[in-house]
Amino acid sequence: MKKRRKFIFVCQGSDCKSNKAKRFAEDIGAILHSGPHRGKFKLVKTKCMDCCKSGPVAVVADQLIKKGDLKHLEQALATE
Ligand code: FES
């Protein structure tokens, strides 16, 4: 049986966009398309997730990644 990819949600709302959410999404995409994570995750761009003051934000499983923290994101990916 084929294993399903897990979803990662990254906010592209206006407040996050003004805090470089586009660049954050590109960086996440680069991480997901290389190394051990390749093919395991699907990046989904969303509208506001109501955490604007922590932007740019992403959600991996049940973890909220705040302030574009790629280290935290990689730790969350490693536990998935
Ligand atoms: S704009 Fe990203 S959480 Fe609101």
PDB file of N, CA and C and ligand atoms in Angstrom:
ATOM      1  N   MET A   1       0.838  -1.190   0.000  1.00  0.00           N
ATOM      2  CA  MET A   1       0.000   0.000   0.000  1.00  0.00           C
ATOM      3  C   MET A   1       0.882   1.253   0.000  1.00  0.00           C
ATOM      4  N   LYS A   2       0.547   2.191  -0.849  1.00  0.00           N
ATOM      5  CA  LYS A   2       1.351   3.401  -0.994  1.00  0.00           C
ATOM      6  C   LYS A   2       1.163   4.315   0.224  1.00  0.00           C
ATOM      7  N   LYS A   3       2.292   4.832   0.724  1.00  0.00           N
ATOM      8  CA  LYS A   3       2.243   5.717   1.874  1.00  0.00           C
ATOM      9  C   LYS A   3       1.803   7.120   1.434  1.00  0.00           C
ATOM     10  N   ARG A   4       0.937   7.741   2.205  1.00  0.00           N
ATOM     11  CA  ARG A   4       0.449   9.076   1.855  1.00  0.00           C
ATOM     12  C   ARG A   4       1.386  10.153   2.348  1.00  0.00           C
ATOM     13  N   ARG A   5       1.409  11.255   1.613  1.00  0.00           N
ATOM     14  CA  ARG A   5       2.214  12.392   2.035  1.00  0.00           C
ATOM     15  C   ARG A   5       1.485  13.153   3.136  1.00  0.00           C
ATOM     16  N   LYS A   6       2.251  13.744   4.035  1.00  0.00           N
ATOM     17  CA  LYS A   6       1.658  14.562   5.093  1.00  0.00           C
ATOM     18  C   LYS A   6       1.646  16.015   4.651  1.00  0.00           C
ATOM     19  N   PHE A   7       0.659  16.738   5.135  1.00  0.00           N
ATOM     20  CA  PHE A   7       0.500  18.128   4.737  1.00  0.00           C
ATOM     21  C   PHE A   7       1.240  19.074   5.668  1.00  0.00           C
ATOM     22  N   ILE A   8       1.805  20.115   5.079  1.00  0.00           N
ATOM     23  CA  ILE A   8       2.372  21.236   5.824  1.00  0.00           C
ATOM     24  C   ILE A   8       1.648  22.474   5.324  1.00  0.00           C
ATOM     25  N   PHE A   9       1.132  23.251   6.250  1.00  0.00           N
ATOM     26  CA  PHE A   9       0.388  24.458   5.880  1.00  0.00           C
ATOM     27  C   PHE A   9       1.238  25.681   6.177  1.00  0.00           C
ATOM     28  N   VAL A  10       1.347  26.553   5.198  1.00  0.00           N
ATOM     29  CA  VAL A  10       2.108  27.799   5.409  1.00  0.00           C
ATOM     30  C   VAL A  10       1.202  28.979   5.049  1.00  0.00           C
ATOM     31  N   CYS A  11       1.130  29.917   5.964  1.00  0.00           N
ATOM     32  CA  CYS A  11       0.237  31.059   5.784  1.00  0.00           C
ATOM     33  C   CYS A  11       0.779  32.041   4.739  1.00  0.00           C
ATOM     34  N   GLN A  12      -0.108  32.499   3.887  1.00  0.00           N
ATOM     35  CA  GLN A  12       0.244  33.527   2.905  1.00  0.00           C
ATOM     36  C   GLN A  12      -0.705  34.719   3.038  1.00  0.00           C
ATOM     37  N   GLY A  13      -1.218  34.904   4.249  1.00  0.00           N
ATOM     38  CA  GLY A  13      -2.076  36.054   4.524  1.00  0.00           C
ATOM     39  C   GLY A  13      -1.275  37.346   4.484  1.00  0.00           C
ATOM     40  N   SER A  14      -1.971  38.471   4.507  1.00  0.00           N
ATOM     41  CA  SER A  14      -1.300  39.755   4.284  1.00  0.00           C
ATOM     42  C   SER A  14      -0.276  40.093   5.372  1.00  0.00           C
ATOM     43  N   ASP A  15      -0.588  39.821   6.635  1.00  0.00           N
ATOM     44  CA  ASP A  15       0.376  40.132   7.704  1.00  0.00           C
ATOM     45  C   ASP A  15       1.629  39.257   7.596  1.00  0.00           C
ATOM     46  N   CYS A  16       1.433  37.990   7.330  1.00  0.00           N
ATOM     47  CA  CYS A  16       2.584  37.098   7.166  1.00  0.00           C
ATOM     48  C   CYS A  16       3.372  37.474   5.920  1.00  0.00           C
ATOM     49  N   LYS A  17       2.667  37.856   4.860  1.00  0.00           N
ATOM     50  CA  LYS A  17       3.360  38.256   3.631  1.00  0.00           C
ATOM     51  C   LYS A  17       4.267  39.444   3.890  1.00  0.00           C
ATOM     52  N   SER A  18       3.802  40.376   4.701  1.00  0.00           N
ATOM     53  CA  SER A  18       4.646  41.537   4.996  1.00  0.00           C
ATOM     54  C   SER A  18       5.827  41.163   5.889  1.00  0.00           C
ATOM     55  N   ASN A  19       5.792  39.957   6.474  1.00  0.00           N
ATOM     56  CA  ASN A  19       6.925  39.445   7.259  1.00  0.00           C
ATOM     57  C   ASN A  19       7.687  38.356   6.498  1.00  0.00           C
ATOM     58  N   LYS A  20       7.677  38.465   5.181  1.00  0.00           N
ATOM     59  CA  LYS A  20       8.462  37.580   4.305  1.00  0.00           C
ATOM     60  C   LYS A  20       7.960  36.132   4.275  1.00  0.00           C
ATOM     61  N   ALA A  21       6.630  35.943   4.256  1.00  0.00           N
ATOM     62  CA  ALA A  21       6.066  34.594   4.188  1.00  0.00           C
ATOM     63  C   ALA A  21       6.369  33.914   2.861  1.00  0.00           C
ATOM     64  N   LYS A  22       6.485  34.713   1.800  1.00  0.00           N
ATOM     65  CA  LYS A  22       6.779  34.125   0.493  1.00  0.00           C
ATOM     66  C   LYS A  22       8.151  33.452   0.532  1.00  0.00           C
ATOM     67  N   ARG A  23       9.123  34.134   1.088  1.00  0.00           N
ATOM     68  CA  ARG A  23      10.470  33.588   1.211  1.00  0.00           C
ATOM     69  C   ARG A  23      10.471  32.358   2.128  1.00  0.00           C
ATOM     70  N   PHE A  24       9.691  32.422   3.210  1.00  0.00           N
ATOM     71  CA  PHE A  24       9.573  31.292   4.145  1.00  0.00           C
ATOM     72  C   PHE A  24       9.022  30.067   3.417  1.00  0.00           C
ATOM     73  N   ALA A  25       8.002  30.266   2.593  1.00  0.00           N
ATOM     74  CA  ALA A  25       7.413  29.148   1.839  1.00  0.00           C
ATOM     75  C   ALA A  25       8.423  28.574   0.850  1.00  0.00           C
ATOM     76  N   GLU A  26       9.205  29.443   0.220  1.00  0.00           N
ATOM     77  CA  GLU A  26      10.230  28.961  -0.721  1.00  0.00           C
ATOM     78  C   GLU A  26      11.292  28.143   0.012  1.00  0.00           C
ATOM     79  N   ASP A  27      11.684  28.614   1.191  1.00  0.00           N
ATOM     80  CA  ASP A  27      12.688  27.884   1.982  1.00  0.00           C
ATOM     81  C   ASP A  27      12.149  26.518   2.419  1.00  0.00           C
ATOM     82  N   ILE A  28      10.874  26.477   2.818  1.00  0.00           N
ATOM     83  CA  ILE A  28      10.276  25.192   3.203  1.00  0.00           C
ATOM     84  C   ILE A  28      10.254  24.261   1.996  1.00  0.00           C
ATOM     85  N   GLY A  29       9.866  24.807   0.835  1.00  0.00           N
ATOM     86  CA  GLY A  29       9.836  23.999  -0.394  1.00  0.00           C
ATOM     87  C   GLY A  29      11.207  23.412  -0.699  1.00  0.00           C
ATOM     88  N   ALA A  30      12.257  24.198  -0.513  1.00  0.00           N
ATOM     89  CA  ALA A  30      13.612  23.708  -0.774  1.00  0.00           C
ATOM     90  C   ALA A  30      13.967  22.566   0.184  1.00  0.00           C
ATOM     91  N   ILE A  31      13.557  22.704   1.437  1.00  0.00           N
ATOM     92  CA  ILE A  31      13.831  21.643   2.419  1.00  0.00           C
ATOM     93  C   ILE A  31      13.071  20.369   2.049  1.00  0.00           C
ATOM     94  N   LEU A  32      11.828  20.545   1.612  1.00  0.00           N
ATOM     95  CA  LEU A  32      10.992  19.373   1.318  1.00  0.00           C
ATOM     96  C   LEU A  32      11.404  18.644   0.043  1.00  0.00           C
ATOM     97  N   HIS A  33      12.065  19.360  -0.845  1.00  0.00           N
ATOM     98  CA  HIS A  33      12.448  18.731  -2.115  1.00  0.00           C
ATOM     99  C   HIS A  33      13.870  18.184  -2.101  1.00  0.00           C
ATOM    100  N   SER A  34      14.459  18.137  -0.927  1.00  0.00           N
ATOM    101  CA  SER A  34      15.817  17.612  -0.857  1.00  0.00           C
ATOM    102  C   SER A  34      15.943  16.686   0.344  1.00  0.00           C
ATOM    103  N   GLY A  35      16.973  15.898   0.312  1.00  0.00           N
ATOM    104  CA  GLY A  35      17.320  15.060   1.448  1.00  0.00           C
ATOM    105  C   GLY A  35      16.251  14.062   1.845  1.00  0.00           C
ATOM    106  N   PRO A  36      16.187  13.758   3.117  1.00  0.00           N
ATOM    107  CA  PRO A  36      15.323  12.674   3.596  1.00  0.00           C
ATOM    108  C   PRO A  36      13.828  12.982   3.531  1.00  0.00           C
ATOM    109  N   HIS A  37      13.462  14.257   3.353  1.00  0.00           N
ATOM    110  CA  HIS A  37      12.045  14.630   3.349  1.00  0.00           C
ATOM    111  C   HIS A  37      11.411  14.538   1.971  1.00  0.00           C
ATOM    112  N   ARG A  38      12.216  14.299   0.958  1.00  0.00           N
ATOM    113  CA  ARG A  38      11.740  14.295  -0.427  1.00  0.00           C
ATOM    114  C   ARG A  38      10.570  13.316  -0.609  1.00  0.00           C
ATOM    115  N   GLY A  39       9.446  13.854  -1.106  1.00  0.00           N
ATOM    116  CA  GLY A  39       8.292  13.012  -1.419  1.00  0.00           C
ATOM    117  C   GLY A  39       7.423  12.641  -0.238  1.00  0.00           C
ATOM    118  N   LYS A  40       7.778  13.082   0.957  1.00  0.00           N
ATOM    119  CA  LYS A  40       7.010  12.688   2.147  1.00  0.00           C
ATOM    120  C   LYS A  40       5.976  13.721   2.559  1.00  0.00           C
ATOM    121  N   PHE A  41       6.136  14.962   2.074  1.00  0.00           N
ATOM    122  CA  PHE A  41       5.257  16.043   2.524  1.00  0.00           C
ATOM    123  C   PHE A  41       4.693  16.820   1.343  1.00  0.00           C
ATOM    124  N   LYS A  42       3.549  17.444   1.590  1.00  0.00           N
ATOM    125  CA  LYS A  42       2.918  18.308   0.591  1.00  0.00           C
ATOM    126  C   LYS A  42       2.730  19.676   1.231  1.00  0.00           C
ATOM    127  N   LEU A  43       3.258  20.711   0.577  1.00  0.00           N
ATOM    128  CA  LEU A  43       3.156  22.078   1.090  1.00  0.00           C
ATOM    129  C   LEU A  43       1.871  22.720   0.572  1.00  0.00           C
ATOM    130  N   VAL A  44       1.069  23.241   1.489  1.00  0.00           N
ATOM    131  CA  VAL A  44      -0.194  23.885   1.133  1.00  0.00           C
ATOM    132  C   VAL A  44      -0.170  25.322   1.628  1.00  0.00           C
ATOM    133  N   LYS A  45      -0.404  26.253   0.713  1.00  0.00           N
ATOM    134  CA  LYS A  45      -0.439  27.672   1.082  1.00  0.00           C
ATOM    135  C   LYS A  45      -1.856  28.022   1.509  1.00  0.00           C
ATOM    136  N   THR A  46      -1.970  28.710   2.642  1.00  0.00           N
ATOM    137  CA  THR A  46      -3.290  29.024   3.177  1.00  0.00           C
ATOM    138  C   THR A  46      -3.480  30.537   3.319  1.00  0.00           C
ATOM    139  N   LYS A  47      -4.686  30.897   3.650  1.00  0.00           N
ATOM    140  CA  LYS A  47      -4.969  32.280   4.021  1.00  0.00           C
ATOM    141  C   LYS A  47      -4.658  32.428   5.508  1.00  0.00           C
ATOM    142  N   CYS A  48      -5.066  33.521   6.103  1.00  0.00           N
ATOM    143  CA  CYS A  48      -4.717  33.814   7.486  1.00  0.00           C
ATOM    144  C   CYS A  48      -5.120  32.677   8.433  1.00  0.00           C
ATOM    145  N   MET A  49      -4.181  32.307   9.326  1.00  0.00           N
ATOM    146  CA  MET A  49      -4.433  31.258  10.318  1.00  0.00           C
ATOM    147  C   MET A  49      -4.637  31.848  11.699  1.00  0.00           C
ATOM    148  N   ASP A  50      -4.828  33.154  11.759  1.00  0.00           N
ATOM    149  CA  ASP A  50      -5.150  33.846  13.011  1.00  0.00           C
ATOM    150  C   ASP A  50      -4.022  33.812  14.042  1.00  0.00           C
ATOM    151  N   CYS A  51      -2.794  33.826  13.548  1.00  0.00           N
ATOM    152  CA  CYS A  51      -1.624  33.919  14.425  1.00  0.00           C
ATOM    153  C   CYS A  51      -0.710  35.015  13.881  1.00  0.00           C
ATOM    154  N   CYS A  52      -1.316  36.099  13.429  1.00  0.00           N
ATOM    155  CA  CYS A  52      -0.609  37.117  12.653  1.00  0.00           C
ATOM    156  C   CYS A  52       0.609  37.704  13.370  1.00  0.00           C
ATOM    157  N   LYS A  53       0.524  37.877  14.672  1.00  0.00           N
ATOM    158  CA  LYS A  53       1.642  38.489  15.394  1.00  0.00           C
ATOM    159  C   LYS A  53       2.859  37.579  15.448  1.00  0.00           C
ATOM    160  N   SER A  54       2.679  36.296  15.154  1.00  0.00           N
ATOM    161  CA  SER A  54       3.786  35.343  15.175  1.00  0.00           C
ATOM    162  C   SER A  54       4.324  35.065  13.778  1.00  0.00           C
ATOM    163  N   GLY A  55       3.832  35.779  12.784  1.00  0.00           N
ATOM    164  CA  GLY A  55       4.145  35.502  11.390  1.00  0.00           C
ATOM    165  C   GLY A  55       5.582  35.735  11.001  1.00  0.00           C
ATOM    166  N   PRO A  56       6.016  35.052   9.946  1.00  0.00           N
ATOM    167  CA  PRO A  56       5.258  34.087   9.156  1.00  0.00           C
ATOM    168  C   PRO A  56       5.127  32.744   9.890  1.00  0.00           C
ATOM    169  N   VAL A  57       3.991  32.105   9.725  1.00  0.00           N
ATOM    170  CA  VAL A  57       3.719  30.869  10.455  1.00  0.00           C
ATOM    171  C   VAL A  57       3.472  29.697   9.505  1.00  0.00           C
ATOM    172  N   ALA A  58       3.721  28.505  10.040  1.00  0.00           N
ATOM    173  CA  ALA A  58       3.427  27.266   9.320  1.00  0.00           C
ATOM    174  C   ALA A  58       2.937  26.250  10.342  1.00  0.00           C
ATOM    175  N   VAL A  59       2.220  25.241   9.872  1.00  0.00           N
ATOM    176  CA  VAL A  59       1.744  24.174  10.751  1.00  0.00           C
ATOM    177  C   VAL A  59       2.238  22.834  10.213  1.00  0.00           C
ATOM    178  N   VAL A  60       2.936  22.099  11.083  1.00  0.00           N
ATOM    179  CA  VAL A  60       3.392  20.742  10.767  1.00  0.00           C
ATOM    180  C   VAL A  60       2.743  19.839  11.794  1.00  0.00           C
ATOM    181  N   ALA A  61       1.868  18.942  11.331  1.00  0.00           N
ATOM    182  CA  ALA A  61       1.075  18.090  12.225  1.00  0.00           C
ATOM    183  C   ALA A  61       0.350  18.985  13.226  1.00  0.00           C
ATOM    184  N   ASP A  62       0.656  18.879  14.519  1.00  0.00           N
ATOM    185  CA  ASP A  62      -0.029  19.719  15.500  1.00  0.00           C
ATOM    186  C   ASP A  62       0.881  20.822  16.031  1.00  0.00           C
ATOM    187  N   GLN A  63       1.982  21.079  15.352  1.00  0.00           N
ATOM    188  CA  GLN A  63       2.931  22.088  15.830  1.00  0.00           C
ATOM    189  C   GLN A  63       2.849  23.365  15.001  1.00  0.00           C
ATOM    190  N   LEU A  64       2.781  24.482  15.699  1.00  0.00           N
ATOM    191  CA  LEU A  64       2.787  25.787  15.042  1.00  0.00           C
ATOM    192  C   LEU A  64       4.226  26.297  14.994  1.00  0.00           C
ATOM    193  N   ILE A  65       4.702  26.583  13.799  1.00  0.00           N
ATOM    194  CA  ILE A  65       6.045  27.115  13.611  1.00  0.00           C
ATOM    195  C   ILE A  65       5.918  28.624  13.490  1.00  0.00           C
ATOM    196  N   LYS A  66       6.510  29.346  14.429  1.00  0.00           N
ATOM    197  CA  LYS A  66       6.349  30.802  14.489  1.00  0.00           C
ATOM    198  C   LYS A  66       7.580  31.521  13.946  1.00  0.00           C
ATOM    199  N   LYS A  67       7.360  32.748  13.514  1.00  0.00           N
ATOM    200  CA  LYS A  67       8.447  33.666  13.123  1.00  0.00           C
ATOM    201  C   LYS A  67       9.384  33.090  12.067  1.00  0.00           C
ATOM    202  N   GLY A  68       8.873  32.218  11.213  1.00  0.00           N
ATOM    203  CA  GLY A  68       9.710  31.677  10.136  1.00  0.00           C
ATOM    204  C   GLY A  68      10.898  30.880  10.636  1.00  0.00           C
ATOM    205  N   ASP A  69      10.732  30.183  11.752  1.00  0.00           N
ATOM    206  CA  ASP A  69      11.827  29.448  12.388  1.00  0.00           C
ATOM    207  C   ASP A  69      12.070  28.117  11.662  1.00  0.00           C
ATOM    208  N   LEU A  70      13.050  28.106  10.760  1.00  0.00           N
ATOM    209  CA  LEU A  70      13.318  26.896   9.970  1.00  0.00           C
ATOM    210  C   LEU A  70      13.916  25.768  10.810  1.00  0.00           C
ATOM    211  N   LYS A  71      14.660  26.125  11.873  1.00  0.00           N
ATOM    212  CA  LYS A  71      15.214  25.080  12.747  1.00  0.00           C
ATOM    213  C   LYS A  71      14.092  24.308  13.425  1.00  0.00           C
ATOM    214  N   HIS A  72      13.114  25.041  13.955  1.00  0.00           N
ATOM    215  CA  HIS A  72      11.958  24.402  14.597  1.00  0.00           C
ATOM    216  C   HIS A  72      11.198  23.554  13.584  1.00  0.00           C
ATOM    217  N   LEU A  73      11.067  24.074  12.368  1.00  0.00           N
ATOM    218  CA  LEU A  73      10.359  23.344  11.317  1.00  0.00           C
ATOM    219  C   LEU A  73      11.070  22.014  11.019  1.00  0.00           C
ATOM    220  N   GLU A  74      12.392  22.059  10.916  1.00  0.00           N
ATOM    221  CA  GLU A  74      13.138  20.830  10.622  1.00  0.00           C
ATOM    222  C   GLU A  74      13.017  19.826  11.768  1.00  0.00           C
ATOM    223  N   GLN A  75      12.990  20.327  13.010  1.00  0.00           N
ATOM    224  CA  GLN A  75      12.786  19.423  14.149  1.00  0.00           C
ATOM    225  C   GLN A  75      11.414  18.774  14.067  1.00  0.00           C
ATOM    226  N   ALA A  76      10.410  19.556  13.705  1.00  0.00           N
ATOM    227  CA  ALA A  76       9.052  19.009  13.574  1.00  0.00           C
ATOM    228  C   ALA A  76       8.975  17.989  12.457  1.00  0.00           C
ATOM    229  N   LEU A  77       9.677  18.238  11.348  1.00  0.00           N
ATOM    230  CA  LEU A  77       9.680  17.284  10.231  1.00  0.00           C
ATOM    231  C   LEU A  77      10.359  15.984  10.642  1.00  0.00           C
ATOM    232  N   ALA A  78      11.411  16.106  11.435  1.00  0.00           N
ATOM    233  CA  ALA A  78      12.154  14.914  11.849  1.00  0.00           C
ATOM    234  C   ALA A  78      11.316  13.992  12.732  1.00  0.00           C
ATOM    235  N   THR A  79      10.372  14.575  13.474  1.00  0.00           N
ATOM    236  CA  THR A  79       9.545  13.748  14.358  1.00  0.00           C
ATOM    237  C   THR A  79       8.344  13.139  13.630  1.00  0.00           C
ATOM    238  N   GLU A  80       8.125  13.575  12.404  1.00  0.00           N
ATOM    239  CA  GLU A  80       6.991  13.034  11.621  1.00  0.00           C
ATOM    240  C   GLU A  80       7.357  11.750  10.924  1.00  0.00           C
TER     241      GLU A  80
HETATM  242  S1  FES B   1      -1.671  36.582   8.090  1.00  0.00           S
HETATM  243 FE1  FES B   1      -0.642  34.757   8.632  1.00  0.00          FE
HETATM  244  S2  FES B   1      -1.616  34.203  10.466  1.00  0.00           S
HETATM  245 FE2  FES B   1      -2.677  35.961   9.876  1.00  0.00          FE
END
